[in-house]
Tab-separated table of C-alpha atoms in Angstrom:
chain	number	residue	atom	x	y	z
A	1	MET	CA	38.196	10.794	3.418
A	2	LEU	CA	36.378	8.851	0.695
A	3	ILE	CA	33.056	9.274	2.428
A	4	LEU	CA	33.619	13.033	2.684
A	5	CYS	CA	34.349	13.211	-1.048
A	6	ILE	CA	31.131	11.305	-1.822
A	7	TRP	CA	29.260	13.572	0.573
A	8	TRP	CA	30.516	16.721	-1.131
A	9	ALA	CA	29.850	15.277	-4.565
A	10	GLY	CA	26.261	14.620	-3.473
A	11	ILE	CA	25.833	18.187	-2.228
A	12	ILE	CA	27.217	19.595	-5.495
A	13	LEU	CA	25.000	17.356	-7.648
A	14	GLU	CA	21.895	18.261	-5.623
A	15	PHE	CA	22.749	21.943	-5.983
A	16	VAL	CA	23.208	21.588	-9.759
A	17	LEU	CA	19.902	19.705	-9.975
A	18	LEU	CA	18.127	22.493	-8.084
A	19	LEU	CA	19.770	25.079	-10.360
A	20	ARG	CA	18.550	23.117	-13.376
A	21	GLY	CA	15.043	23.127	-11.905
A	22	VAL	CA	15.110	26.923	-11.602
A	23	GLN	CA	16.821	27.526	-14.943
A	24	GLY	CA	14.610	25.067	-16.876
A	25	ARG	CA	11.425	26.277	-15.110
A	26	LEU	CA	10.791	22.728	-13.955
A	27	LEU	CA	9.912	23.595	-10.345
A	28	ARG	CA	6.276	24.250	-11.178
A	29	ARG	CA	5.933	21.046	-13.154
A	30	PHE	CA	7.583	18.821	-10.557
A	31	PRO	CA	7.002	20.570	-7.215
A	32	PHE	CA	7.211	17.433	-5.042
A	33	PHE	CA	10.335	16.153	-6.768
A	34	PHE	CA	12.224	19.403	-6.324
A	35	SER	CA	10.889	19.741	-2.753
A	36	TYR	CA	12.420	16.344	-2.117
A	37	ILE	CA	15.751	17.358	-3.678
A	38	LEU	CA	15.756	20.619	-1.694
A	39	PHE	CA	14.981	18.721	1.501
A	40	VAL	CA	17.753	16.180	0.894
A	41	PHE	CA	20.150	19.018	-0.003
A	42	LEU	CA	19.439	20.790	3.310
A	43	GLN	CA	19.487	17.453	5.145
A	44	THR	CA	22.916	16.612	3.741
A	45	ILE	CA	24.344	19.973	4.852
A	46	LEU	CA	22.732	19.614	8.292
A	47	LEU	CA	24.047	16.072	8.713
A	48	TYR	CA	27.501	17.197	7.608
A	49	CYS	CA	27.494	19.929	10.266
A	50	VAL	CA	26.152	17.577	12.959
A	51	HIS	CA	28.731	14.948	11.993
A	52	HIS	CA	31.512	17.508	12.495
A	53	TRP	CA	30.384	19.422	15.536
A	54	ASN	CA	27.982	17.212	17.497
A	55	ARG	CA	28.586	13.601	16.578
A	56	ALA	CA	26.675	12.242	19.592
A	57	SER	CA	23.336	13.474	18.321
A	58	TYR	CA	24.020	12.339	14.754
A	59	PRO	CA	21.857	9.120	14.862
A	60	VAL	CA	18.804	10.968	16.200
A	61	VAL	CA	19.109	13.738	13.597
A	62	TYR	CA	19.807	11.194	10.854
A	63	TRP	CA	16.748	9.032	11.531
A	64	THR	CA	14.445	12.043	12.031
A	65	CYS	CA	15.537	13.473	8.682
A	66	GLN	CA	15.317	10.042	7.072
A	67	TYR	CA	11.656	9.578	8.057
A	68	ILE	CA	10.737	13.060	6.815
A	69	ALA	CA	12.580	12.279	3.563
A	70	LEU	CA	10.616	9.024	3.291
A	71	PHE	CA	7.347	10.930	3.551
A	72	VAL	CA	8.404	13.620	1.044
A	73	GLY	CA	9.722	10.877	-1.261
A	74	SER	CA	6.349	9.122	-1.210
A	75	LEU	CA	4.873	12.301	-2.659
A	76	ILE	CA	7.070	11.785	-5.750
A	77	VAL	CA	5.088	8.602	-6.519
A	78	PHE	CA	1.891	10.630	-6.178
A	79	GLU	CA	3.345	13.303	-8.467
A	80	ILE	CA	4.174	10.767	-11.189
A	81	TYR	CA	0.691	9.264	-10.861
A	82	ARG	CA	-0.816	12.765	-11.248
A	83	LEU	CA	1.406	13.803	-14.169
A	84	ALA	CA	1.320	10.599	-16.184
A	85	LEU	CA	-2.325	9.611	-15.793
A	86	HIS	CA	-4.314	12.835	-15.667
A	87	SER	CA	-5.339	12.427	-19.337
A	88	TYR	CA	-6.189	8.730	-18.951
A	89	PRO	CA	-9.126	8.225	-16.556
A	90	GLY	CA	-9.382	4.485	-17.268
A	91	THR	CA	-5.738	3.776	-16.504
A	92	SER	CA	-5.906	6.138	-13.559
A	93	ARG	CA	-8.720	4.035	-12.145
A	94	MET	CA	-6.717	0.821	-12.578
A	95	ALA	CA	-3.699	2.420	-10.868
A	96	ARG	CA	-5.899	3.661	-8.005
A	97	ASN	CA	-7.262	0.157	-7.487
A	98	ALA	CA	-3.783	-1.379	-7.569
A	99	LEU	CA	-2.477	1.186	-5.058
A	100	LEU	CA	-5.545	0.648	-2.833
A	101	PHE	CA	-4.892	-3.092	-2.908
A	102	ILE	CA	-1.295	-2.547	-1.775
A	103	PHE	CA	-2.456	-0.113	0.910
A	104	ALA	CA	-5.022	-2.669	2.163
A	105	LEU	CA	-2.313	-5.347	2.331
A	106	THR	CA	-0.072	-2.986	4.303
A	107	VAL	CA	-2.862	-2.121	6.755
A	108	ALA	CA	-3.613	-5.836	7.180
A	109	LYS	CA	0.060	-6.573	7.863
A	110	VAL	CA	0.291	-3.753	10.451
A	111	PHE	CA	-2.948	-4.986	12.048
A	112	VAL	CA	-1.517	-8.502	12.387
A	113	TYR	CA	1.653	-7.127	13.999
A	114	GLN	CA	-0.361	-4.956	16.343
A	115	THR	CA	-2.575	-7.812	17.521
A	116	ASN	CA	0.574	-9.836	18.169
A	117	GLY	CA	1.878	-6.997	20.313
A	118	ALA	CA	4.920	-6.727	18.106
A	119	LEU	CA	4.616	-3.027	17.284
A	120	SER	CA	7.130	-2.076	19.967
A	121	TRP	CA	10.025	-3.092	17.699
A	122	LEU	CA	9.357	0.011	15.617
A	123	ALA	CA	10.801	2.254	18.305
A	124	HIS	CA	13.857	0.064	18.768
A	125	ALA	CA	14.670	-0.854	15.195
A	126	PRO	CA	14.552	2.181	12.893
A	127	THR	CA	16.079	0.215	10.021
A	128	GLU	CA	13.194	-2.267	10.238
A	129	LEU	CA	10.675	0.561	10.043
A	130	GLU	CA	12.472	2.152	7.094
A	131	ARG	CA	12.625	-1.182	5.325
A	132	SER	CA	8.887	-1.719	5.822
A	133	VAL	CA	8.081	1.731	4.437
A	134	ARG	CA	10.473	1.168	1.526
A	135	ILE	CA	8.792	-2.161	0.703
A	136	VAL	CA	5.393	-0.448	0.578
A	137	GLN	CA	6.923	2.235	-1.674
A	138	ALA	CA	8.508	-0.459	-3.833
A	139	PHE	CA	5.189	-2.237	-4.387
A	140	SER	CA	3.406	1.066	-5.064
A	141	ILE	CA	5.995	2.000	-7.700
A	142	LEU	CA	5.876	-1.527	-9.136
A	143	ALA	CA	2.080	-1.334	-9.477
A	144	LEU	CA	2.302	2.107	-11.072
A	145	VAL	CA	5.025	1.032	-13.515
A	146	CYS	CA	3.047	-2.105	-14.475
A	147	VAL	CA	-0.060	-0.027	-15.195
A	148	LEU	CA	1.985	2.495	-17.227
A	149	LEU	CA	3.595	-0.350	-19.172
A	150	ILE	CA	0.413	-2.350	-19.837
A	151	TYR	CA	-1.558	0.663	-21.039
A	152	ALA	CA	1.496	2.107	-22.855
A	153	ILE	CA	0.987	5.529	-21.335
A	154	PRO	CA	3.276	8.044	-23.059
A	155	CYS	CA	5.606	9.656	-20.537
A	156	SER	CA	8.106	12.451	-21.021
A	157	ARG	CA	11.776	11.795	-20.494
A	158	HIS	CA	11.619	13.895	-17.317
A	159	VAL	CA	8.882	11.732	-15.773
A	160	LYS	CA	10.646	8.554	-16.847
A	161	GLY	CA	13.905	9.803	-15.328
A	162	ILE	CA	12.305	10.803	-12.025
A	163	LEU	CA	10.476	7.467	-11.753
A	164	ALA	CA	13.526	5.422	-12.769
A	165	GLY	CA	15.826	7.254	-10.343
A	166	TYR	CA	13.442	7.128	-7.400
A	167	GLY	CA	12.358	3.545	-8.125
A	168	LEU	CA	15.965	2.369	-8.289
A	169	MET	CA	16.680	4.216	-5.062
A	170	VAL	CA	13.782	2.443	-3.335
A	171	ALA	CA	14.843	-0.945	-4.750
A	172	THR	CA	18.433	-0.411	-3.574
A	173	SER	CA	17.190	0.655	-0.134
A	174	VAL	CA	15.044	-2.489	0.171
A	175	PHE	CA	18.035	-4.584	-0.856
A	176	ASP	CA	20.534	-2.846	1.456
A	177	LEU	CA	18.205	-2.669	4.464
A	178	SER	CA	17.280	-6.351	4.095
A	179	LEU	CA	20.965	-7.304	4.125
A	180	LEU	CA	21.583	-4.947	7.046
A	181	SER	CA	18.780	-6.397	9.164
A	182	HIS	CA	19.898	-9.938	8.288
A	183	PHE	CA	23.654	-9.608	8.797
A	184	GLY	CA	23.582	-6.890	11.469
A	185	ASP	CA	26.588	-4.760	12.344
A	186	SER	CA	28.980	-6.731	10.133
A	187	PHE	CA	27.246	-5.238	7.101
A	188	LYS	CA	26.908	-1.708	8.550
A	189	LYS	CA	30.156	-0.316	7.144
A	190	ILE	CA	29.407	-1.607	3.647
A	191	TRP	CA	25.844	-0.323	3.986
A	192	VAL	CA	27.017	3.248	4.703
A	193	TYR	CA	29.231	3.294	1.608
A	194	ALA	CA	26.668	1.517	-0.580
A	195	GLN	CA	23.899	3.898	0.445
A	196	ILE	CA	25.859	7.103	-0.162
A	197	SER	CA	27.574	6.035	-3.382
A	198	SER	CA	24.383	4.612	-4.923
A	199	TYR	CA	22.634	7.892	-4.117
A	200	LEU	CA	25.201	9.669	-6.328
A	201	PHE	CA	24.185	7.353	-9.158
A	202	PHE	CA	20.494	8.226	-8.723
A	203	LEU	CA	21.336	11.919	-8.675
A	204	MET	CA	23.130	11.448	-11.994
A	205	ILE	CA	20.061	9.719	-13.472
A	206	TRP	CA	17.910	12.668	-12.403
A	207	LEU	CA	20.417	15.177	-13.733
A	208	TYR	CA	20.563	13.383	-17.079
A	209	ALA	CA	16.759	13.239	-17.272
A	210	MET	CA	16.327	16.890	-16.302
A	211	TRP	CA	19.030	18.114	-18.657
A	212	SER	CA	17.520	16.566	-21.740
A	213	PRO	CA	15.293	19.088	-23.503
A	214	ALA	CA	12.722	16.375	-24.157
A	215	PRO	CA	9.350	17.766	-25.172
A	216	GLU	CA	6.246	16.454	-23.475
A	217	PRO	CA	4.494	13.760	-25.539
A	218	VAL	CA	1.905	15.354	-27.773
A	219	HIS	CA	-1.604	14.285	-26.825
A	220	GLN	CA	-3.391	14.021	-30.122
A	221	PRO	CA	-7.121	14.667	-30.024
A	222	GLU	CA	-8.795	11.403	-29.147
A	223	PRO	CA	-11.915	10.111	-30.881
A	224	PRO	CA	-15.222	10.348	-28.989
A	225	LEU	CA	-15.184	7.806	-26.212
A	226	GLU	CA	-17.352	4.734	-26.137
A	227	ASP	CA	-18.817	3.371	-22.964
A	228	TYR	CA	-16.433	0.917	-21.258
A	229	SER	CA	-18.971	-1.916	-21.263
A	230	ARG	CA	-19.260	-1.519	-25.058
A	231	ILE	CA	-15.458	-1.575	-25.483
A	232	ALA	CA	-15.173	-4.663	-23.262
A	233	SER	CA	-17.971	-6.548	-25.030
A	234	ASP	CA	-16.452	-5.747	-28.460
A	235	THR	CA	-13.110	-7.125	-27.293
A	236	GLN	CA	-14.760	-10.188	-25.779
A	237	GLN	CA	-16.545	-10.922	-29.052
A	238	GLU	CA	-13.300	-10.691	-31.009
A	239	LEU	CA	-11.561	-12.948	-28.503
A	240	ALA	CA	-14.458	-15.415	-28.521
A	241	LYS	CA	-14.015	-15.866	-32.295
A	242	LEU	CA	-10.337	-16.592	-31.762
A	243	ARG	CA	-11.068	-19.107	-28.993
A	244	LEU	CA	-13.689	-20.843	-31.111
A	245	GLY	CA	-11.126	-21.232	-33.866
A	246	PHE	CA	-8.590	-22.693	-31.488
A	247	ARG	CA	-11.101	-25.215	-30.153
A	248	LYS	CA	-11.729	-26.388	-33.719
A	249	ALA	CA	-8.004	-26.704	-34.226
A	250	GLU	CA	-7.642	-28.810	-31.087
A	251	ARG	CA	-10.134	-31.421	-32.345
B	1	MET	CA	16.135	-15.796	5.710
B	2	LEU	CA	12.752	-16.062	3.967
B	3	ILE	CA	12.088	-12.351	4.521
B	4	LEU	CA	15.525	-11.528	3.105
B	5	VAL	CA	14.827	-13.585	-0.020
B	6	LEU	CA	11.348	-12.075	-0.468
B	7	CYS	CA	12.717	-8.551	-0.083
B	8	ILE	CA	15.461	-9.217	-2.609
B	9	ILE	CA	12.908	-10.669	-5.046
B	10	ALA	CA	10.744	-7.546	-4.616
B	11	ALA	CA	13.757	-5.286	-5.229
B	12	VAL	CA	14.807	-7.233	-8.325
B	13	ALA	CA	11.212	-7.217	-9.669
B	14	LEU	CA	11.096	-3.447	-9.259
B	15	VAL	CA	14.437	-2.976	-10.999
B	16	LEU	CA	13.333	-5.186	-13.925
B	17	ALA	CA	10.034	-3.311	-14.239
B	18	LEU	CA	11.885	0.010	-14.225
B	19	VAL	CA	14.308	-1.173	-16.882
B	20	ALA	CA	11.362	-2.279	-19.041
B	21	PHE	CA	9.644	1.061	-18.404
B	22	SER	CA	12.756	3.066	-19.292
B	23	ARG	CA	13.134	1.159	-22.533
B	24	SER	CA	9.433	1.227	-23.396
B	25	ARG	CA	8.234	3.142	-26.391
B	26	ASN	CA	5.293	5.481	-26.390
B	27	ALA	CA	1.786	4.631	-27.588
B	28	THR	CA	2.457	5.942	-31.077
B	29	ASP	CA	4.865	3.043	-31.562
B	30	TRP	CA	2.241	0.363	-30.866
B	31	ALA	CA	1.844	-0.542	-34.491
B	32	SER	CA	5.541	-1.184	-34.905
B	33	VAL	CA	5.553	-3.197	-31.673
B	34	SER	CA	2.755	-5.431	-32.923
B	35	GLN	CA	4.617	-6.057	-36.155
B	36	GLY	CA	8.138	-6.524	-34.865
B	37	GLY	CA	9.789	-8.632	-32.231
B	38	SER	CA	9.091	-12.028	-33.752
B	39	THR	CA	11.897	-14.521	-33.568
B	40	VAL	CA	10.094	-16.956	-35.843
B	41	ARG	CA	11.375	-17.233	-39.368
B	42	GLN	CA	8.822	-15.638	-41.681
B	43	LEU	CA	8.396	-16.044	-45.372
B	44	SER	CA	8.057	-12.938	-47.477
B	45	ARG	CA	4.540	-11.497	-47.520
B	46	SER	CA	4.465	-11.171	-51.293
B	47	SER	CA	4.506	-14.964	-51.628
B	48	PHE	CA	1.253	-15.182	-49.667
B	49	ALA	CA	-1.005	-13.088	-51.839
B	50	ASN	CA	-3.424	-15.978	-52.209
B	51	ALA	CA	-3.008	-17.710	-48.875
B	52	SER	CA	-5.664	-20.401	-49.314
B	53	ALA	CA	-4.349	-21.556	-52.690
B	54	ILE	CA	-0.780	-21.681	-51.422
B	55	GLN	CA	-1.920	-23.561	-48.339
B	56	GLU	CA	-3.651	-26.174	-50.489
B	57	ALA	CA	-0.628	-26.461	-52.747
B	58	ILE	CA	1.987	-26.746	-50.036
B	59	PHE	CA	0.220	-28.700	-47.327
B	60	SER	CA	-1.364	-31.444	-49.342
B	61	ARG	CA	-0.325	-34.973	-48.417
B	62	GLU	CA	0.180	-35.714	-52.123
B	63	ASP	CA	3.047	-33.226	-52.295
B	64	TRP	CA	4.738	-34.876	-49.344
B	65	GLU	CA	4.323	-38.347	-50.862
B	66	PHE	CA	5.676	-37.085	-54.188
B	67	ILE	CA	8.744	-35.624	-52.457
B	68	LYS	CA	9.298	-38.923	-50.589
B	69	ARG	CA	9.103	-40.887	-53.832
B	70	GLU	CA	11.921	-38.754	-55.245
B	71	GLY	CA	14.198	-40.200	-52.536
B	72	CYS	CA	16.251	-37.026	-52.188
B	73	PRO	CA	17.019	-36.273	-48.498
B	74	ALA	CA	18.018	-32.658	-49.215
B	75	LEU	CA	14.687	-32.043	-50.961
B	76	GLU	CA	12.757	-33.678	-48.088
B	77	GLU	CA	14.625	-31.505	-45.596
B	78	LEU	CA	13.855	-28.377	-47.582
B	79	PHE	CA	10.200	-29.361	-47.858
B	80	VAL	CA	9.877	-29.970	-44.119
B	81	SER	CA	11.621	-26.717	-43.218
B	82	GLU	CA	9.409	-24.739	-45.618
B	83	ARG	CA	6.249	-26.375	-44.255
B	84	LYS	CA	7.276	-25.524	-40.706
B	85	ALA	CA	8.058	-21.978	-41.725
B	86	VAL	CA	4.602	-21.534	-43.236
B	87	ALA	CA	2.852	-22.973	-40.159
B	88	CYS	CA	4.911	-20.696	-37.955
B	89	TYR	CA	4.018	-17.798	-40.203
B	90	TRP	CA	0.302	-18.396	-39.684
B	91	LEU	CA	0.647	-18.680	-35.937
B	92	THR	CA	2.632	-15.459	-35.955
B	93	VAL	CA	-0.188	-13.781	-37.871
B	94	ILE	CA	-2.723	-14.954	-35.273
B	95	SER	CA	-0.428	-13.831	-32.490
B	96	SER	CA	-0.179	-10.426	-34.152
B	97	ARG	CA	-3.955	-10.238	-34.355
B	98	ILE	CA	-4.289	-11.051	-30.655
B	99	SER	CA	-1.805	-8.241	-29.979
B	100	ALA	CA	-3.755	-5.926	-32.264
B	101	ILE	CA	-7.040	-6.673	-30.462
B	102	ARG	CA	-5.332	-6.209	-27.103
B	103	HIS	CA	-3.691	-2.925	-28.076
B	104	ASN	CA	-6.938	-1.681	-29.561
B	105	HIS	CA	-8.770	-2.553	-26.349
B	106	LEU	CA	-6.165	-0.913	-24.108
B	107	LYS	CA	-6.059	2.162	-26.308
B	108	ASN	CA	-9.816	2.636	-25.892
B	109	SER	CA	-10.216	1.472	-22.313
B	110	ARG	CA	-7.482	3.728	-20.905
B	111	LEU	CA	-9.716	6.679	-21.787
B	112	ALA	CA	-12.969	5.189	-20.478
B	113	HIS	CA	-14.274	6.858	-17.340
B	114	ASN	CA	-16.278	3.847	-16.142
B	115	LEU	CA	-13.552	1.201	-16.552
B	116	SER	CA	-14.157	-1.939	-14.508
B	117	PRO	CA	-10.932	-3.347	-12.979
B	118	GLY	CA	-12.492	-6.826	-12.586
B	119	GLN	CA	-13.484	-6.935	-16.234
B	120	GLU	CA	-10.011	-5.744	-17.222
B	121	LEU	CA	-8.391	-8.553	-15.253
B	122	ARG	CA	-10.696	-11.139	-16.876
B	123	LEU	CA	-9.796	-9.845	-20.337
B	124	LEU	CA	-6.119	-9.910	-19.429
B	125	GLY	CA	-6.570	-13.587	-18.516
B	126	ARG	CA	-8.100	-14.301	-21.925
B	127	PHE	CA	-5.331	-12.499	-23.757
B	128	LEU	CA	-2.759	-14.481	-21.835
B	129	TYR	CA	-4.587	-17.763	-22.575
B	130	LEU	CA	-4.722	-17.106	-26.319
B	131	SER	CA	-1.091	-16.007	-26.453
B	132	LEU	CA	-0.150	-19.183	-24.595
B	133	VAL	CA	-2.105	-21.299	-27.107
B	134	CYS	CA	-0.127	-19.639	-29.925
B	135	ARG	CA	3.168	-20.383	-28.175
B	136	VAL	CA	2.161	-24.010	-27.604
B	137	GLY	CA	1.112	-24.241	-31.250
B	138	LEU	CA	4.529	-23.021	-32.358
B	139	LEU	CA	6.138	-25.614	-30.112
B	140	VAL	CA	3.936	-28.397	-31.514
B	141	ILE	CA	4.872	-27.359	-35.036
B	142	GLN	CA	8.573	-27.388	-34.191
B	143	LEU	CA	8.390	-30.819	-32.535
B	144	GLY	CA	5.559	-32.499	-34.460
B	145	GLY	CA	7.348	-33.655	-37.608
B	146	PRO	CA	6.348	-33.099	-41.228
B	147	LEU	CA	2.712	-34.269	-41.129
B	148	ALA	CA	1.523	-32.788	-37.838
B	149	PRO	CA	1.755	-29.141	-38.950
B	150	ALA	CA	-0.318	-29.836	-42.047
B	151	ASN	CA	-3.580	-30.478	-40.206
B	152	LEU	CA	-2.854	-27.807	-37.673
B	153	THR	CA	-2.070	-25.122	-40.225
B	154	ALA	CA	-5.181	-26.063	-42.173
B	155	HIS	CA	-7.216	-25.295	-39.053
B	156	ILE	CA	-5.211	-22.183	-38.413
B	157	GLN	CA	-5.929	-21.066	-41.959
B	158	ARG	CA	-9.663	-21.364	-41.274
B	159	ILE	CA	-9.237	-19.440	-38.011
B	160	ALA	CA	-7.297	-16.731	-39.780
B	161	ASP	CA	-9.992	-16.408	-42.440
B	162	GLY	CA	-12.651	-15.894	-39.786
B	163	LEU	CA	-10.736	-13.328	-37.794
B	164	PRO	CA	-12.020	-9.789	-37.389
B	165	VAL	CA	-9.847	-7.143	-38.958
B	166	ALA	CA	-8.270	-4.652	-36.545
B	167	ARG	CA	-10.138	-1.389	-36.697
B	168	GLU	CA	-7.378	1.105	-36.057
B	169	ASN	CA	-5.418	2.676	-38.876
B	170	SER	CA	-2.255	1.988	-36.928
B	171	PHE	CA	-2.665	-1.735	-37.663
B	172	ALA	CA	-3.057	-1.250	-41.401
B	173	PRO	CA	-0.315	-3.757	-42.321
B	174	LEU	CA	-2.407	-6.550	-40.792
B	175	ARG	CA	-5.256	-5.804	-43.196
B	176	GLU	CA	-3.043	-6.761	-46.081
B	177	ASN	CA	-3.397	-10.346	-44.967
């Protein structure tokens, strides 16, 4: 009964979020985010129907939908990257390099598994596969957030809300799936409740972010740009003076 | 078990980063960030109009010997606490200047089309090193007793005098020093 209530609450919140997207003309600005919400909304209804009328095929439908949702969800990270960094080519380049580094690590890890002949577990352990994808997502979001923080990129409340909600969802998934794969079936019942109820929380974060009429940060006209090597050498000179002073102080 | 721990660490790191991101202020607030956030006790700026003269007056060994001759423990305690406060003040100023240089660099480099990630990482290392030196300096001042900060702050005074002034208008309060 409780799980049905949470399920219905999720459907209602997703519907309200979609309505807000239409009413606030946010669909054009955040196409991937609202595609994701629409997909999860339809997925929830489909899973509800399958759960009621054809319970035997529920796991297959669930995992198929889950993998599609994972792919669509990854596009949200791309959307935030596009929205937040399009005016900042330097930061965009740093973020690209960080994401490439994470991608290279992932490819290397998969390559190691493949050469060990251990790739067959993917077909048998869907939770393991989801956890691996979630970990890659988690590191991608972490890299993006670090770059946004270090370079103090101004973000609207909408973008912050989307990133916070999705990032927390990924972090919770990594946490839950790790416990599930470690403790096995004994944790499964808690996992089901934790997953569904935490999703309600993320929906509320998104609703709160989307409901706030926060204006986009105003991009003031920037001064003419210097060459990066000039900027870096200026900074190095200023730092060198500081270091020289510290060396004197150490003596 | 190791994988479980690593995954949990990754999840917690992401949550912490997101919390920091949600609470972060936009670029327009950089100036206020560079000025605020210090937990060190600072003396009022108006009392440091002529920093060199005050440094000579307060940090001279003669003053300390004079205070000791008075044989008043309360006075000695006040003297030591004031000396520490001044030394901490100067380190805080240097720390603020490092922040100002860093913010100035990031503000310019985030717009540069030909940014070099390797160079950025090297500069980040330098910023971290200098910030660490400031922290260690503060620790030395707190632990070093009444005479140790005197020499150190004298050096710090010379460093502060030779520092470049931050170029951006947003760091105007630092120019007052």
